[in-house]
Every structure is written in structure tokens, then in C-alpha cells.
Amino acid sequence: MPRRSANINVMVRAAEKAGRGLIRDFGEVDQLQVSRKGPGDFVSAADLKAEQTVKEELKKGRPEFGFLMEESGRTEGSDKSHTWIVDPLDGTTNFLHGLPHFCVSIALAKDKEVIAGVIFDPVKDEVFWAERGIGAFVNSRRLRVSGRRRLEDSIIATGAPFNLHDESIAERFIEQLRPIMQQTSGIRRYGSAALDLAYVAAGRYDGFWENGLNQWDVAAGLLLVREAGGFVTDLHGSRYELGADSILATNEGLHDKLSQILVRK
Ligand code: 2AM
Ligand code: CA
């Protein structure tokens, strides 16, 4: 394993500290399932607390950088070119329901390019990290996207749309599902886009697509996939840029086939 840079060390420390807090709170969530109101407010508080922890730790390490965070939005730093892009709890619905699949996601962007990413899954104790030009890793092991080239051998992950202000959004997703279901080995929908991307980088999934995600859901994961030798584009096949409205992450052999299937819909 190459030595982790100072930035990666700051990011891992922040993600681990927030992740430890999430694990403690996750233990409480189970007790609250039986209450009529459910654990909703408790989970919102856990999410905010995790964001605060990440922010404090990153600020300690790099006081001059700005922030873009899921809960508190954008904060300018004195250094205008570096921004932390943070999702303190990705997979919130899983967390809320006591499902052990969620993570802390932290990316560092220089201008509009992600140069470092860390995704920490505190339940499975996996630290996924990547640095531009250095590679992608889980803990100390190097990651590589899967080598599968045939759709019929492949497992493809996705996320169901949540912002259904328009009937066509649900319709489009259902139309995308049909050919993927028919032509691949199976679909997975685990509910954390950041971990979905980390799993593509690890070769556990052969591909992942989703419509309508936010930057903080995907910023760290997209660098993991690229540094693991994968392609990250929009559904049309153009290089994914932060803020794009769809994402497709997969290996070289499956990329064009998936893009063609998904974009037609
Ligand atoms: P979250 O857990 O941080 O909300 C799953 O499809 C992905 O979509 C997850 O990464 C999840 O991130 C995100 N997501 C699910 N529901 C959402 C909502 N109502 N608003 C924003 N993002 C959401
Ligand atoms: Ca998220």
C-alpha cells in the first residue's frame, strides 16, 4: 500500500470519528423501532452530529478549505479552490430501519475535480479510499473493477428515484429496469449510492447507475471507481462532472452496452 497522504489521513480520521458515533447511535435505533413515532427525530439528530464531527475534524486538519455538506450546504473557505464534499450519513433510510448498510463519505475537490475520496462503512469496518493518480484501496488492499464483459454474467446496482415530482421520473426508472433485469445476472438496490460506487471499485458489483443524485452522494465514490480502472460517465457516456443529473459507473467492457440500454429509456 502506498503511504497515505496528509489529506487522506485527515479524511480517514474524520470519517472514523463520525462513524464511531453513528455506530453508537445505530445501537439505539433498534430500541426505537417499536415506538409508534419511530426513530425519525433521533436519526436526524445522529446525522447532524456526524456532520458536525466531520466538519470539526476536517477544519482542524485544513482550516482554509471550504465545505459542501448535505445538511449545512456550502461554506466558503479562504482557499477558494479546495472544497470538502461531505455526506455524513449515506444510507439514511437503512440506518433508520436498523439495516446495517450505511457510510460516511468525504471527498476533496480542487476546483471541479475530485482529487481524494474516503468512504467509511463502520459496520463492516471498511475504509475505502482513493487519491488521484495513486489508486484506490479498501483498508490496505488495492482495488480493481471487475473484469466481466458479458452482461449476462453481471450484477448491476441502482437506486430508486426519491424525488417523484413528475410521473415521468418513476416511469423512466421502470423502463430502465426491464432490459437490465432481462439481460444481466441480477439487480441490487442497497440504498447507499456511496457504497454502491465503492463496491463497483471493489469489483463486487459490475456496474451502477442512478438518476438524480447529489454531488455529496457520489463525489468520493466516483474517484474510487476511476482509480480502480473503471469508467464514470452520465448515462449518455460523457465523462461524469460534479452536478450531472445521472451517473453510470462500470468497467470498460460493459460501459457502452449499459449506456446504450439505459439512455434509450
Ligand atoms: P441519503 O441516504 O444520504 O439520503 C439511494 O438511492 C441514494 O439516494 C442514497 O445515497 C441516498 O442518500 C439518496 N437519497 C435517498 N432518498 C433521498 C432523498 N429524499 N433526498 C436526497 N437523497 C436521497
Ligand atoms: Ca446521500
PDB file of C-alpha atoms and ligand atoms in Angstrom:
ATOM      1  CA  MET A   1       0.000   0.000   0.000  1.00  0.00           C
ATOM      2  CA  PRO A   2       1.383   3.466  -0.794  1.00  0.00           C
ATOM      3  CA  ARG A   3       1.705   5.828   2.125  1.00  0.00           C
ATOM      4  CA  ARG A   4      -1.484   7.745   2.730  1.00  0.00           C
ATOM      5  CA  SER A   5      -1.095  11.465   2.067  1.00  0.00           C
ATOM      6  CA  ALA A   6      -1.745  14.057   4.771  1.00  0.00           C
ATOM      7  CA  ASN A   7      -5.136  14.843   3.164  1.00  0.00           C
ATOM      8  CA  ILE A   8      -6.197  11.194   3.227  1.00  0.00           C
ATOM      9  CA  ASN A   9      -5.132  10.889   6.856  1.00  0.00           C
ATOM     10  CA  VAL A  10      -7.253  13.909   7.810  1.00  0.00           C
ATOM     11  CA  MET A  11     -10.228  12.480   5.893  1.00  0.00           C
ATOM     12  CA  VAL A  12      -9.917   8.975   7.368  1.00  0.00           C
ATOM     13  CA  ARG A  13      -9.662  10.375  10.887  1.00  0.00           C
ATOM     14  CA  ALA A  14     -12.805  12.480  10.365  1.00  0.00           C
ATOM     15  CA  ALA A  15     -14.753   9.593   8.803  1.00  0.00           C
ATOM     16  CA  GLU A  16     -13.745   7.149  11.547  1.00  0.00           C
ATOM     17  CA  LYS A  17     -14.661   9.538  14.327  1.00  0.00           C
ATOM     18  CA  ALA A  18     -18.092  10.281  12.819  1.00  0.00           C
ATOM     19  CA  GLY A  19     -18.564   6.569  12.007  1.00  0.00           C
ATOM     20  CA  ARG A  20     -17.917   5.539  15.615  1.00  0.00           C
ATOM     21  CA  GLY A  21     -20.633   7.978  16.717  1.00  0.00           C
ATOM     22  CA  LEU A  22     -23.017   6.558  14.128  1.00  0.00           C
ATOM     23  CA  ILE A  23     -22.411   3.008  15.380  1.00  0.00           C
ATOM     24  CA  ARG A  24     -23.274   4.055  18.947  1.00  0.00           C
ATOM     25  CA  ASP A  25     -26.476   5.707  17.714  1.00  0.00           C
ATOM     26  CA  PHE A  26     -27.299   2.751  15.474  1.00  0.00           C
ATOM     27  CA  GLY A  27     -27.447   0.612  18.622  1.00  0.00           C
ATOM     28  CA  GLU A  28     -30.230   2.876  19.950  1.00  0.00           C
ATOM     29  CA  VAL A  29     -32.209   2.896  16.715  1.00  0.00           C
ATOM     30  CA  ASP A  30     -33.294  -0.725  17.193  1.00  0.00           C
ATOM     31  CA  GLN A  31     -34.933   0.117  20.513  1.00  0.00           C
ATOM     32  CA  LEU A  32     -36.927   2.895  18.855  1.00  0.00           C
ATOM     33  CA  GLN A  33     -38.423   0.767  16.046  1.00  0.00           C
ATOM     34  CA  VAL A  34     -41.230  -0.378  18.338  1.00  0.00           C
ATOM     35  CA  SER A  35     -42.278   3.112  19.377  1.00  0.00           C
ATOM     36  CA  ARG A  36     -45.226   4.475  17.435  1.00  0.00           C
ATOM     37  CA  LYS A  37     -43.374   7.549  16.234  1.00  0.00           C
ATOM     38  CA  GLY A  38     -40.284   5.558  15.219  1.00  0.00           C
ATOM     39  CA  PRO A  39     -36.695   6.759  15.386  1.00  0.00           C
ATOM     40  CA  GLY A  40     -37.027   9.613  12.832  1.00  0.00           C
ATOM     41  CA  ASP A  41     -36.043  12.566  15.012  1.00  0.00           C
ATOM     42  CA  PHE A  42     -33.311  10.587  16.710  1.00  0.00           C
ATOM     43  CA  VAL A  43     -31.805   9.694  13.317  1.00  0.00           C
ATOM     44  CA  SER A  44     -31.921  13.321  12.109  1.00  0.00           C
ATOM     45  CA  ALA A  45     -30.000  14.295  15.246  1.00  0.00           C
ATOM     46  CA  ALA A  46     -27.449  11.490  14.653  1.00  0.00           C
ATOM     47  CA  ASP A  47     -26.976  12.687  11.075  1.00  0.00           C
ATOM     48  CA  LEU A  48     -26.390  16.302  12.169  1.00  0.00           C
ATOM     49  CA  LYS A  49     -23.997  15.213  14.898  1.00  0.00           C
ATOM     50  CA  ALA A  50     -21.985  13.152  12.391  1.00  0.00           C
ATOM     51  CA  GLU A  51     -21.801  16.159  10.059  1.00  0.00           C
ATOM     52  CA  GLN A  52     -20.574  18.369  12.903  1.00  0.00           C
ATOM     53  CA  THR A  53     -17.892  15.831  13.839  1.00  0.00           C
ATOM     54  CA  VAL A  54     -16.657  15.584  10.252  1.00  0.00           C
ATOM     55  CA  LYS A  55     -16.601  19.358   9.892  1.00  0.00           C
ATOM     56  CA  GLU A  56     -14.630  19.878  13.116  1.00  0.00           C
ATOM     57  CA  GLU A  57     -12.043  17.244  12.221  1.00  0.00           C
ATOM     58  CA  LEU A  58     -11.547  18.483   8.658  1.00  0.00           C
ATOM     59  CA  LYS A  59     -11.266  22.072   9.871  1.00  0.00           C
ATOM     60  CA  LYS A  60      -8.588  21.060  12.351  1.00  0.00           C
ATOM     61  CA  GLY A  61      -6.561  19.482   9.559  1.00  0.00           C
ATOM     62  CA  ARG A  62      -7.143  22.059   6.800  1.00  0.00           C
ATOM     63  CA  PRO A  63      -8.637  25.273   8.239  1.00  0.00           C
ATOM     64  CA  GLU A  64      -8.529  27.092   4.894  1.00  0.00           C
ATOM     65  CA  PHE A  65     -10.713  24.756   2.772  1.00  0.00           C
ATOM     66  CA  GLY A  66     -14.422  25.324   2.022  1.00  0.00           C
ATOM     67  CA  PHE A  67     -17.314  22.867   2.503  1.00  0.00           C
ATOM     68  CA  LEU A  68     -20.282  21.473   0.616  1.00  0.00           C
ATOM     69  CA  MET A  69     -22.258  19.312   3.030  1.00  0.00           C
ATOM     70  CA  GLU A  70     -25.583  17.508   2.765  1.00  0.00           C
ATOM     71  CA  GLU A  71     -27.105  19.070   5.887  1.00  0.00           C
ATOM     72  CA  SER A  72     -25.485  22.510   6.128  1.00  0.00           C
ATOM     73  CA  GLY A  73     -24.880  23.365   2.466  1.00  0.00           C
ATOM     74  CA  ARG A  74     -21.985  25.438   1.174  1.00  0.00           C
ATOM     75  CA  THR A  75     -19.411  27.321   3.309  1.00  0.00           C
ATOM     76  CA  GLU A  76     -16.657  29.285   1.580  1.00  0.00           C
ATOM     77  CA  GLY A  77     -13.094  28.841   2.762  1.00  0.00           C
ATOM     78  CA  SER A  78     -10.183  31.278   2.456  1.00  0.00           C
ATOM     79  CA  ASP A  79      -8.753  28.839  -0.105  1.00  0.00           C
ATOM     80  CA  LYS A  80     -11.305  29.156  -2.921  1.00  0.00           C
ATOM     81  CA  SER A  81     -10.071  26.231  -4.958  1.00  0.00           C
ATOM     82  CA  HIS A  82     -10.353  23.399  -2.381  1.00  0.00           C
ATOM     83  CA  THR A  83     -13.736  22.122  -1.165  1.00  0.00           C
ATOM     84  CA  TRP A  84     -14.683  19.216   1.081  1.00  0.00           C
ATOM     85  CA  ILE A  85     -17.796  17.485  -0.243  1.00  0.00           C
ATOM     86  CA  VAL A  86     -19.403  15.552   2.605  1.00  0.00           C
ATOM     87  CA  ASP A  87     -22.285  13.164   3.135  1.00  0.00           C
ATOM     88  CA  PRO A  88     -22.119  12.410   6.868  1.00  0.00           C
ATOM     89  CA  LEU A  89     -24.630   9.543   6.635  1.00  0.00           C
ATOM     90  CA  ASP A  90     -25.317   7.977   3.257  1.00  0.00           C
ATOM     91  CA  GLY A  91     -27.932   5.250   3.510  1.00  0.00           C
ATOM     92  CA  THR A  92     -30.064   7.175   6.000  1.00  0.00           C
ATOM     93  CA  THR A  93     -33.167   5.100   5.323  1.00  0.00           C
ATOM     94  CA  ASN A  94     -31.222   1.906   6.063  1.00  0.00           C
ATOM     95  CA  PHE A  95     -29.937   3.430   9.309  1.00  0.00           C
ATOM     96  CA  LEU A  96     -33.458   4.486  10.271  1.00  0.00           C
ATOM     97  CA  HIS A  97     -34.769   0.948   9.795  1.00  0.00           C
ATOM     98  CA  GLY A  98     -31.915  -0.810  11.577  1.00  0.00           C
ATOM     99  CA  LEU A  99     -30.400  -2.130   8.327  1.00  0.00           C
ATOM    100  CA  PRO A 100     -26.595  -2.296   8.720  1.00  0.00           C
ATOM    101  CA  HIS A 101     -25.611  -0.691   5.396  1.00  0.00           C
ATOM    102  CA  PHE A 102     -24.616   2.971   5.572  1.00  0.00           C
ATOM    103  CA  CYS A 103     -21.444   5.050   5.479  1.00  0.00           C
ATOM    104  CA  VAL A 104     -19.689   8.377   5.864  1.00  0.00           C
ATOM    105  CA  SER A 105     -18.497   9.826   2.538  1.00  0.00           C
ATOM    106  CA  ILE A 106     -15.871  12.582   2.247  1.00  0.00           C
ATOM    107  CA  ALA A 107     -14.339  13.929  -0.962  1.00  0.00           C
ATOM    108  CA  LEU A 108     -11.829  16.680  -1.601  1.00  0.00           C
ATOM    109  CA  ALA A 109     -12.348  18.667  -4.807  1.00  0.00           C
ATOM    110  CA  LYS A 110      -9.812  21.019  -6.337  1.00  0.00           C
ATOM    111  CA  ASP A 111     -11.864  23.379  -8.468  1.00  0.00           C
ATOM    112  CA  LYS A 112     -14.348  20.921 -10.046  1.00  0.00           C
ATOM    113  CA  GLU A 113     -12.170  17.791  -9.921  1.00  0.00           C
ATOM    114  CA  VAL A 114     -12.221  15.283  -7.079  1.00  0.00           C
ATOM    115  CA  ILE A 115      -8.624  14.606  -6.006  1.00  0.00           C
ATOM    116  CA  ALA A 116      -9.208  12.442  -2.900  1.00  0.00           C
ATOM    117  CA  GLY A 117     -12.077  10.357  -1.555  1.00  0.00           C
ATOM    118  CA  VAL A 118     -12.828   8.343   1.588  1.00  0.00           C
ATOM    119  CA  ILE A 119     -15.899   6.193   2.256  1.00  0.00           C
ATOM    120  CA  PHE A 120     -16.098   4.536   5.679  1.00  0.00           C
ATOM    121  CA  ASP A 121     -18.536   1.716   6.418  1.00  0.00           C
ATOM    122  CA  PRO A 122     -18.396   1.494  10.219  1.00  0.00           C
ATOM    123  CA  VAL A 123     -20.460  -1.717  10.468  1.00  0.00           C
ATOM    124  CA  LYS A 124     -18.138  -3.747   8.246  1.00  0.00           C
ATOM    125  CA  ASP A 125     -15.109  -1.692   9.298  1.00  0.00           C
ATOM    126  CA  GLU A 126     -14.096  -0.974   5.710  1.00  0.00           C
ATOM    127  CA  VAL A 127     -12.246   2.220   4.819  1.00  0.00           C
ATOM    128  CA  PHE A 128     -12.405   2.760   1.057  1.00  0.00           C
ATOM    129  CA  TRP A 129     -10.026   5.485  -0.086  1.00  0.00           C
ATOM    130  CA  ALA A 130      -8.589   6.834  -3.298  1.00  0.00           C
ATOM    131  CA  GLU A 131      -6.265   9.556  -4.377  1.00  0.00           C
ATOM    132  CA  ARG A 132      -5.956  10.846  -7.921  1.00  0.00           C
ATOM    133  CA  GLY A 133      -3.023   9.247  -9.706  1.00  0.00           C
ATOM    134  CA  ILE A 134      -2.244   6.939  -6.751  1.00  0.00           C
ATOM    135  CA  GLY A 135      -5.001   4.305  -6.861  1.00  0.00           C
ATOM    136  CA  ALA A 136      -7.997   3.031  -4.906  1.00  0.00           C
ATOM    137  CA  PHE A 137      -7.872   0.873  -1.780  1.00  0.00           C
ATOM    138  CA  VAL A 138     -10.009  -0.800   0.856  1.00  0.00           C
ATOM    139  CA  ASN A 139      -8.096  -0.677   4.122  1.00  0.00           C
ATOM    140  CA  SER A 140      -4.648  -1.640   2.794  1.00  0.00           C
ATOM    141  CA  ARG A 141      -5.723  -3.696  -0.238  1.00  0.00           C
ATOM    142  CA  ARG A 142      -5.647  -2.270  -3.757  1.00  0.00           C
ATOM    143  CA  LEU A 143      -8.980  -2.186  -5.614  1.00  0.00           C
ATOM    144  CA  ARG A 144      -9.686  -3.108  -9.188  1.00  0.00           C
ATOM    145  CA  VAL A 145     -13.045  -3.022 -11.018  1.00  0.00           C
ATOM    146  CA  SER A 146     -14.440  -6.360 -12.190  1.00  0.00           C
ATOM    147  CA  GLY A 147     -13.228  -7.902 -15.428  1.00  0.00           C
ATOM    148  CA  ARG A 148     -16.653  -9.203 -16.533  1.00  0.00           C
ATOM    149  CA  ARG A 149     -17.509  -8.251 -20.090  1.00  0.00           C
ATOM    150  CA  ARG A 150     -20.772 -10.102 -20.620  1.00  0.00           C
ATOM    151  CA  LEU A 151     -23.979  -8.536 -19.335  1.00  0.00           C
ATOM    152  CA  GLU A 152     -25.435 -11.960 -18.598  1.00  0.00           C
ATOM    153  CA  ASP A 153     -22.661 -12.602 -16.029  1.00  0.00           C
ATOM    154  CA  SER A 154     -23.006  -9.188 -14.364  1.00  0.00           C
ATOM    155  CA  ILE A 155     -24.658  -7.823 -11.234  1.00  0.00           C
ATOM    156  CA  ILE A 156     -25.800  -4.225 -11.671  1.00  0.00           C
ATOM    157  CA  ALA A 157     -26.719  -1.927  -8.755  1.00  0.00           C
ATOM    158  CA  THR A 158     -29.056   1.038  -8.868  1.00  0.00           C
ATOM    159  CA  GLY A 159     -31.098   3.339  -6.651  1.00  0.00           C
ATOM    160  CA  ALA A 160     -34.814   4.033  -6.978  1.00  0.00           C
ATOM    161  CA  PRO A 161     -35.656   7.699  -7.520  1.00  0.00           C
ATOM    162  CA  PHE A 162     -36.892   9.557  -4.434  1.00  0.00           C
ATOM    163  CA  ASN A 163     -37.841  12.900  -5.921  1.00  0.00           C
ATOM    164  CA  LEU A 164     -41.055  11.960  -7.720  1.00  0.00           C
ATOM    165  CA  HIS A 165     -42.393  15.423  -8.526  1.00  0.00           C
ATOM    166  CA  ASP A 166     -43.118  14.254 -12.034  1.00  0.00           C
ATOM    167  CA  GLU A 167     -44.686  10.942 -13.103  1.00  0.00           C
ATOM    168  CA  SER A 168     -42.093  10.557 -15.879  1.00  0.00           C
ATOM    169  CA  ILE A 169     -39.285  10.081 -13.308  1.00  0.00           C
ATOM    170  CA  ALA A 170     -40.783   6.840 -11.970  1.00  0.00           C
ATOM    171  CA  GLU A 171     -41.743   5.788 -15.474  1.00  0.00           C
ATOM    172  CA  ARG A 172     -38.216   6.237 -16.806  1.00  0.00           C
ATOM    173  CA  PHE A 173     -36.721   4.203 -13.968  1.00  0.00           C
ATOM    174  CA  ILE A 174     -39.140   1.330 -14.504  1.00  0.00           C
ATOM    175  CA  GLU A 175     -38.328   1.357 -18.215  1.00  0.00           C
ATOM    176  CA  GLN A 176     -34.615   1.211 -17.395  1.00  0.00           C
ATOM    177  CA  LEU A 177     -35.126  -1.758 -15.076  1.00  0.00           C
ATOM    178  CA  ARG A 178     -36.770  -4.000 -17.639  1.00  0.00           C
ATOM    179  CA  PRO A 179     -33.832  -4.595 -20.032  1.00  0.00           C
ATOM    180  CA  ILE A 180     -31.292  -4.698 -17.184  1.00  0.00           C
ATOM    181  CA  MET A 181     -33.410  -7.379 -15.495  1.00  0.00           C
ATOM    182  CA  GLN A 182     -33.713  -9.325 -18.741  1.00  0.00           C
ATOM    183  CA  GLN A 183     -30.088  -9.122 -19.838  1.00  0.00           C
ATOM    184  CA  THR A 184     -27.998  -9.361 -16.648  1.00  0.00           C
ATOM    185  CA  SER A 185     -27.436 -11.765 -13.783  1.00  0.00           C
ATOM    186  CA  GLY A 186     -29.358  -9.509 -11.400  1.00  0.00           C
ATOM    187  CA  ILE A 187     -30.109  -6.096  -9.946  1.00  0.00           C
ATOM    188  CA  ARG A 188     -29.240  -4.889  -6.424  1.00  0.00           C
ATOM    189  CA  ARG A 189     -30.756  -1.879  -4.660  1.00  0.00           C
ATOM    190  CA  TYR A 190     -28.972  -1.462  -1.327  1.00  0.00           C
ATOM    191  CA  GLY A 191     -29.798   2.206  -0.585  1.00  0.00           C
ATOM    192  CA  SER A 192     -26.380   3.867  -0.297  1.00  0.00           C
ATOM    193  CA  ALA A 193     -25.049   5.354  -3.524  1.00  0.00           C
ATOM    194  CA  ALA A 194     -21.624   5.974  -1.967  1.00  0.00           C
ATOM    195  CA  LEU A 195     -21.232   2.303  -1.014  1.00  0.00           C
ATOM    196  CA  ASP A 196     -22.633   1.232  -4.397  1.00  0.00           C
ATOM    197  CA  LEU A 197     -19.767   3.093  -6.067  1.00  0.00           C
ATOM    198  CA  ALA A 198     -17.214   1.718  -3.597  1.00  0.00           C
ATOM    199  CA  TYR A 199     -18.483  -1.782  -4.445  1.00  0.00           C
ATOM    200  CA  VAL A 200     -18.071  -1.128  -8.181  1.00  0.00           C
ATOM    201  CA  ALA A 201     -14.479  -0.060  -7.449  1.00  0.00           C
ATOM    202  CA  ALA A 202     -14.006  -3.297  -5.483  1.00  0.00           C
ATOM    203  CA  GLY A 203     -15.370  -5.453  -8.330  1.00  0.00           C
ATOM    204  CA  ARG A 204     -18.270  -6.619  -6.125  1.00  0.00           C
ATOM    205  CA  TYR A 205     -20.800  -5.040  -8.474  1.00  0.00           C
ATOM    206  CA  ASP A 206     -20.061  -4.911 -12.189  1.00  0.00           C
ATOM    207  CA  GLY A 207     -21.896  -1.628 -12.645  1.00  0.00           C
ATOM    208  CA  PHE A 208     -24.114   1.004 -11.018  1.00  0.00           C
ATOM    209  CA  TRP A 209     -26.430   3.666 -12.387  1.00  0.00           C
ATOM    210  CA  GLU A 210     -28.779   6.184 -10.850  1.00  0.00           C
ATOM    211  CA  ASN A 211     -30.717   9.279 -11.890  1.00  0.00           C
ATOM    212  CA  GLY A 212     -30.968  12.484  -9.872  1.00  0.00           C
ATOM    213  CA  LEU A 213     -28.289  12.094  -7.186  1.00  0.00           C
ATOM    214  CA  ASN A 214     -26.490  14.953  -5.448  1.00  0.00           C
ATOM    215  CA  GLN A 215     -22.767  15.688  -5.535  1.00  0.00           C
ATOM    216  CA  TRP A 216     -22.201  14.528  -1.960  1.00  0.00           C
ATOM    217  CA  ASP A 217     -23.686  11.092  -2.735  1.00  0.00           C
ATOM    218  CA  VAL A 218     -21.138  10.363  -5.474  1.00  0.00           C
ATOM    219  CA  ALA A 219     -18.061  12.616  -5.163  1.00  0.00           C
ATOM    220  CA  ALA A 220     -15.839  10.218  -3.188  1.00  0.00           C
ATOM    221  CA  GLY A 221     -17.143   7.088  -4.935  1.00  0.00           C
ATOM    222  CA  LEU A 222     -16.521   8.321  -8.455  1.00  0.00           C
ATOM    223  CA  LEU A 223     -12.814   8.760  -7.753  1.00  0.00           C
ATOM    224  CA  LEU A 224     -12.675   5.266  -6.231  1.00  0.00           C
ATOM    225  CA  VAL A 225     -14.128   3.795  -9.431  1.00  0.00           C
ATOM    226  CA  ARG A 226     -11.823   5.782 -11.713  1.00  0.00           C
ATOM    227  CA  GLU A 227      -8.724   4.942  -9.680  1.00  0.00           C
ATOM    228  CA  ALA A 228      -9.769   1.271  -9.726  1.00  0.00           C
ATOM    229  CA  GLY A 229      -9.678   1.374 -13.533  1.00  0.00           C
ATOM    230  CA  GLY A 230     -13.409   1.954 -14.162  1.00  0.00           C
ATOM    231  CA  PHE A 231     -15.384   4.466 -16.195  1.00  0.00           C
ATOM    232  CA  VAL A 232     -17.702   7.058 -14.626  1.00  0.00           C
ATOM    233  CA  THR A 233     -19.967   8.912 -17.054  1.00  0.00           C
ATOM    234  CA  ASP A 234     -23.509  10.191 -17.326  1.00  0.00           C
ATOM    235  CA  LEU A 235     -25.965   7.795 -18.964  1.00  0.00           C
ATOM    236  CA  HIS A 236     -25.108   9.218 -22.378  1.00  0.00           C
ATOM    237  CA  GLY A 237     -21.483   8.232 -21.912  1.00  0.00           C
ATOM    238  CA  SER A 238     -19.982  11.721 -21.411  1.00  0.00           C
ATOM    239  CA  ARG A 239     -17.418  11.948 -18.623  1.00  0.00           C
ATOM    240  CA  TYR A 240     -19.269  12.484 -15.307  1.00  0.00           C
ATOM    241  CA  GLU A 241     -18.798  16.022 -13.998  1.00  0.00           C
ATOM    242  CA  LEU A 242     -19.918  17.043 -10.489  1.00  0.00           C
ATOM    243  CA  GLY A 243     -23.556  18.125 -10.664  1.00  0.00           C
ATOM    244  CA  ALA A 244     -24.573  15.927 -13.639  1.00  0.00           C
ATOM    245  CA  ASP A 245     -28.110  14.546 -13.384  1.00  0.00           C
ATOM    246  CA  SER A 246     -27.293  10.882 -13.941  1.00  0.00           C
ATOM    247  CA  ILE A 247     -24.371   8.567 -13.282  1.00  0.00           C
ATOM    248  CA  LEU A 248     -23.120   5.305 -14.755  1.00  0.00           C
ATOM    249  CA  ALA A 249     -20.079   3.609 -13.209  1.00  0.00           C
ATOM    250  CA  THR A 250     -18.741   0.376 -14.607  1.00  0.00           C
ATOM    251  CA  ASN A 251     -15.784  -1.294 -16.302  1.00  0.00           C
ATOM    252  CA  GLU A 252     -14.521  -0.713 -19.810  1.00  0.00           C
ATOM    253  CA  GLY A 253     -16.055  -3.901 -21.224  1.00  0.00           C
ATOM    254  CA  LEU A 254     -19.623  -3.186 -20.057  1.00  0.00           C
ATOM    255  CA  HIS A 255     -19.705   0.579 -20.364  1.00  0.00           C
ATOM    256  CA  ASP A 256     -21.009   1.057 -23.894  1.00  0.00           C
ATOM    257  CA  LYS A 257     -23.543  -1.758 -23.598  1.00  0.00           C
ATOM    258  CA  LEU A 258     -25.027  -0.350 -20.388  1.00  0.00           C
ATOM    259  CA  SER A 259     -25.039   3.212 -21.677  1.00  0.00           C
ATOM    260  CA  GLN A 260     -26.904   2.137 -24.807  1.00  0.00           C
ATOM    261  CA  ILE A 261     -29.533   0.227 -22.839  1.00  0.00           C
ATOM    262  CA  LEU A 262     -30.106   2.940 -20.238  1.00  0.00           C
ATOM    263  CA  VAL A 263     -30.104   6.022 -22.395  1.00  0.00           C
ATOM    264  CA  ARG A 264     -32.718   4.738 -24.782  1.00  0.00           C
ATOM    265  CA  LYS A 265     -35.216   4.790 -21.940  1.00  0.00           C
TER     266      LYS A 265
HETATM  267  P1  2AM B   1     -29.065   9.508   1.804  1.00  0.00           P
HETATM  268  O1  2AM B   1     -29.092   8.216   2.498  1.00  0.00           O
HETATM  269  O2  2AM B   1     -27.923  10.391   2.249  1.00  0.00           O
HETATM  270  O3  2AM B   1     -30.383  10.220   1.772  1.00  0.00           O
HETATM  271  C1  2AM B   1     -30.175   5.797  -2.638  1.00  0.00           C
HETATM  272  O4  2AM B   1     -30.898   5.775  -3.813  1.00  0.00           O
HETATM  273  C2  2AM B   1     -29.378   7.073  -2.549  1.00  0.00           C
HETATM  274  O5  2AM B   1     -30.239   8.200  -2.713  1.00  0.00           O
HETATM  275  C3  2AM B   1     -28.692   7.240  -1.227  1.00  0.00           C
HETATM  276  O6  2AM B   1     -27.372   7.583  -1.484  1.00  0.00           O
HETATM  277  C4  2AM B   1     -29.486   8.319  -0.505  1.00  0.00           C
HETATM  278  O7  2AM B   1     -28.696   9.201   0.269  1.00  0.00           O
HETATM  279  C5  2AM B   1     -30.104   9.094  -1.611  1.00  0.00           C
HETATM  280  N1  2AM B   1     -31.428   9.540  -1.195  1.00  0.00           N
HETATM  281  C6  2AM B   1     -32.450   8.748  -0.844  1.00  0.00           C
HETATM  282  N2  2AM B   1     -33.549   9.479  -0.510  1.00  0.00           N
HETATM  283  C7  2AM B   1     -33.194  10.764  -0.660  1.00  0.00           C
HETATM  284  C8  2AM B   1     -33.877  11.994  -0.504  1.00  0.00           C
HETATM  285  N3  2AM B   1     -35.148  12.051  -0.107  1.00  0.00           N
HETATM  286  N4  2AM B   1     -33.197  13.126  -0.745  1.00  0.00           N
HETATM  287  C9  2AM B   1     -31.911  13.073  -1.126  1.00  0.00           C
HETATM  288  N5  2AM B   1     -31.210  11.941  -1.320  1.00  0.00           N
HETATM  289  C10 2AM B   1     -31.835  10.803  -1.079  1.00  0.00           C
HETATM  290 CA    CA B   2     -26.547  10.625   0.489  1.00  0.00          CA
END
